[in-house]
Amino acid sequence: DKDESTGKWQCPVLNKPFTDRTKIVAIRQRPPGNEANVYSYEAYHELNVKAKNYIDLVSGLKFTKEDDVIVLQDPNDERHCKLRDIQNFNHIRTQRDSINNSNNNNSTGGDSGNVRRSVTASRIMDKLSKEKRKREKAAEEESKKLLKLNSNDTTSSKKQQQQQQLIYTDELITSVNLTSGKASGSFTS
């Protein structure tokens, strides 16, 4: 259920808004199959489990505790928290592994598959790869320095904070450069 005044999702029974710290359960509706009603765990526990009344609070359909109750969010369960951690997402892991594998392949042989190069071309490619590694190492050292500055100096002035380069976690994970957002600031009034 969505609260019309605040626009936040809330429990339809208790009218309490869902937050990051709210335990949320869904009760699957059996006859249709692909539908579920979502409640706070507090409402489900008080009105269904304690009362031993396994009837959906909104639709009035019977459900079984083992098959039809799905825990969507539980901040106290470490397993659920690990599932929500972005580092454990499959596409992030595969991308990180492919980057590591390509870095290992570049550093070990420098050979790009079945392509034969002349002596001159191989020298040029080796020189380019060395320069690339130097740039990556310099960028990594610069980011480490900035991270140290941010952790050591928490009470710096606003001017110094604006001058420091922002480091996004996505950029560190995927090596994708993000924009600073300065262009979008010119569009707002």
Coordinates of C-alpha atoms in Angstrom, one line a residue:
D1 CA 0.0 0.0 0.0
K2 CA 1.3 3.5 -0.8
D3 CA 0.7 6.4 1.5
E4 CA -0.7 9.2 -0.6
S5 CA 0.5 12.1 1.7
T6 CA 4.2 11.0 1.9
G7 CA 4.4 8.7 -1.2
K8 CA 6.2 5.9 0.8
W9 CA 5.2 2.3 0.8
Q10 CA 3.5 1.1 4.0
C11 CA 1.9 -1.9 5.6
P12 CA -1.8 -2.0 4.7
V13 CA -2.8 -3.3 8.1
L14 CA -0.7 -1.1 10.5
N15 CA -0.1 1.8 8.2
K16 CA 3.5 2.0 9.2
P17 CA 5.9 3.0 6.4
F18 CA 8.5 0.5 5.2
T19 CA 12.1 1.5 5.8
D20 CA 15.5 -0.1 5.4
R21 CA 15.2 -1.5 8.9
T22 CA 11.7 -2.9 8.6
K23 CA 11.3 -6.7 8.3
I24 CA 8.9 -7.3 5.4
V25 CA 7.0 -10.5 4.4
A26 CA 4.9 -11.3 1.5
I27 CA 2.0 -13.8 1.6
R28 CA 1.4 -15.6 -1.7
Q29 CA -2.1 -15.9 -2.9
R30 CA -2.7 -19.5 -3.9
P31 CA -5.5 -19.6 -6.4
P32 CA -4.0 -16.9 -8.8
G33 CA -0.5 -18.1 -8.0
N34 CA 1.7 -15.1 -9.0
E35 CA 0.3 -12.5 -6.7
A36 CA 1.2 -11.7 -3.1
N37 CA 0.2 -9.2 -0.4
V38 CA 3.0 -7.5 1.4
Y39 CA 2.9 -6.8 5.2
S40 CA 5.3 -5.8 7.9
Y41 CA 6.5 -8.8 9.9
E42 CA 5.0 -7.2 13.0
A43 CA 1.5 -7.4 11.6
Y44 CA 2.0 -10.9 10.2
H45 CA 3.4 -12.1 13.5
E46 CA 0.8 -10.5 15.8
L47 CA -2.3 -11.2 13.7
N48 CA -1.4 -14.5 12.1
V49 CA 1.3 -16.4 13.9
K50 CA 0.3 -15.6 17.5
A51 CA -3.4 -16.0 16.8
K52 CA -2.7 -19.2 14.8
N53 CA -5.0 -17.7 12.2
Y54 CA -3.5 -18.4 8.8
I55 CA -5.9 -16.3 6.7
D56 CA -4.6 -13.4 4.6
L57 CA -5.3 -10.1 6.3
V58 CA -6.5 -8.3 3.1
S59 CA -7.9 -10.9 0.8
G60 CA -9.2 -13.4 3.4
L61 CA -7.7 -16.5 1.6
K62 CA -6.1 -19.3 3.6
F63 CA -2.3 -19.8 3.3
T64 CA 0.3 -22.1 4.8
K65 CA 3.2 -20.8 6.9
E66 CA 5.8 -23.0 5.2
D67 CA 4.9 -22.6 1.5
D68 CA 3.2 -19.2 1.1
V69 CA 5.2 -16.8 3.4
I70 CA 8.2 -15.2 1.8
V71 CA 10.6 -13.0 3.8
L72 CA 11.5 -10.1 1.5
Q73 CA 13.6 -8.0 3.8
D74 CA 15.2 -8.9 7.2
P75 CA 17.8 -6.5 8.4
N76 CA 18.7 -8.9 11.3
D77 CA 19.4 -11.9 9.1
E78 CA 23.0 -11.8 7.8
R79 CA 22.2 -14.1 4.8
H80 CA 19.6 -11.6 3.5
C81 CA 22.0 -8.7 4.0
K82 CA 24.6 -10.6 1.9
L83 CA 22.1 -11.0 -0.9
R84 CA 21.5 -7.3 -0.9
D85 CA 25.2 -6.4 -1.0
I86 CA 26.2 -5.0 -4.4
Q87 CA 29.5 -6.8 -4.3
N88 CA 27.7 -10.1 -4.4
F89 CA 25.6 -9.4 -7.4
N90 CA 26.4 -11.8 -10.2
H91 CA 26.9 -9.3 -13.0
I92 CA 29.3 -7.3 -10.8
R93 CA 31.3 -10.4 -9.9
T94 CA 31.5 -11.6 -13.5
Q95 CA 32.6 -8.1 -14.7
R96 CA 35.2 -7.9 -11.9
D97 CA 36.5 -11.4 -12.8
S98 CA 36.7 -10.6 -16.5
I99 CA 38.7 -7.4 -15.8
N100 CA 41.0 -9.4 -13.6
N101 CA 41.4 -12.1 -16.2
S102 CA 42.1 -9.6 -19.0
N103 CA 44.7 -7.8 -16.7
N104 CA 46.4 -11.2 -16.0
N105 CA 46.5 -12.0 -19.7
N106 CA 47.9 -8.6 -20.6
S107 CA 50.6 -8.8 -17.9
T108 CA 51.7 -12.4 -18.7
G109 CA 52.1 -12.5 -22.4
G110 CA 50.9 -9.4 -23.9
D111 CA 49.8 -11.5 -26.9
S112 CA 46.4 -10.8 -28.3
G113 CA 45.2 -14.2 -29.5
N114 CA 46.1 -15.4 -33.0
V115 CA 47.3 -12.1 -34.3
R116 CA 50.8 -12.1 -35.6
R117 CA 52.7 -8.8 -35.4
S118 CA 55.8 -7.5 -37.0
V119 CA 58.8 -6.7 -34.8
T120 CA 58.0 -3.0 -35.0
A121 CA 54.3 -3.5 -34.2
S122 CA 55.1 -5.7 -31.2
R123 CA 57.6 -3.0 -29.8
I124 CA 55.0 -0.3 -30.2
M125 CA 52.3 -2.5 -28.5
D126 CA 54.7 -3.3 -25.6
K127 CA 55.5 0.4 -25.2
L128 CA 51.8 1.3 -25.2
S129 CA 51.0 -1.4 -22.6
K130 CA 53.8 -0.1 -20.3
E131 CA 52.5 3.4 -20.6
K132 CA 49.0 2.1 -19.8
R133 CA 50.2 0.3 -16.7
K134 CA 52.0 3.4 -15.6
R135 CA 48.9 5.5 -16.0
E136 CA 46.8 2.9 -14.1
K137 CA 49.3 2.7 -11.3
A138 CA 49.5 6.6 -11.0
A139 CA 45.6 6.8 -11.0
E140 CA 45.5 4.1 -8.3
E141 CA 48.1 5.9 -6.1
E142 CA 46.2 9.1 -6.6
S143 CA 42.9 7.5 -5.5
K144 CA 44.6 6.0 -2.4
K145 CA 46.0 9.5 -1.5
L146 CA 42.5 11.0 -1.9
L147 CA 41.0 8.2 0.3
K148 CA 43.6 8.9 2.9
L149 CA 42.9 12.6 2.8
N150 CA 39.2 12.0 3.1
S151 CA 39.6 9.6 6.1
N152 CA 42.2 11.8 7.9
D153 CA 40.6 15.2 7.4
T154 CA 36.9 15.1 8.2
T155 CA 36.7 18.7 9.3
S156 CA 38.1 20.4 6.2
S157 CA 36.4 23.5 4.9
K158 CA 33.8 23.5 2.1
K159 CA 36.3 25.0 -0.4
Q160 CA 38.8 22.2 0.2
Q161 CA 36.0 19.6 -0.1
Q162 CA 34.9 21.0 -3.5
Q163 CA 38.5 20.9 -4.8
Q164 CA 39.0 17.2 -3.8
Q165 CA 38.1 14.8 -6.6
L166 CA 35.1 12.6 -5.9
I167 CA 35.6 8.9 -6.1
Y168 CA 32.6 6.8 -6.8
T169 CA 32.5 3.1 -5.7
D170 CA 31.1 2.1 -9.1
E171 CA 34.2 3.6 -10.7
L172 CA 36.5 1.7 -8.5
I173 CA 34.6 -1.6 -9.1
T174 CA 34.1 -1.4 -12.9
S175 CA 36.7 1.1 -14.0
V176 CA 34.0 3.1 -15.7
N177 CA 34.5 6.9 -15.4
L178 CA 31.4 8.8 -14.4
T179 CA 30.7 12.4 -15.0
S180 CA 30.9 15.1 -12.3
G181 CA 27.4 16.3 -13.0
K182 CA 28.5 19.9 -13.7
A183 CA 26.7 20.0 -17.1
S184 CA 23.4 18.9 -15.6
G185 CA 23.7 21.8 -13.1
S186 CA 23.4 24.3 -15.9
F187 CA 20.0 22.8 -16.9
T188 CA 18.3 23.3 -13.5
S189 CA 16.9 26.6 -12.5

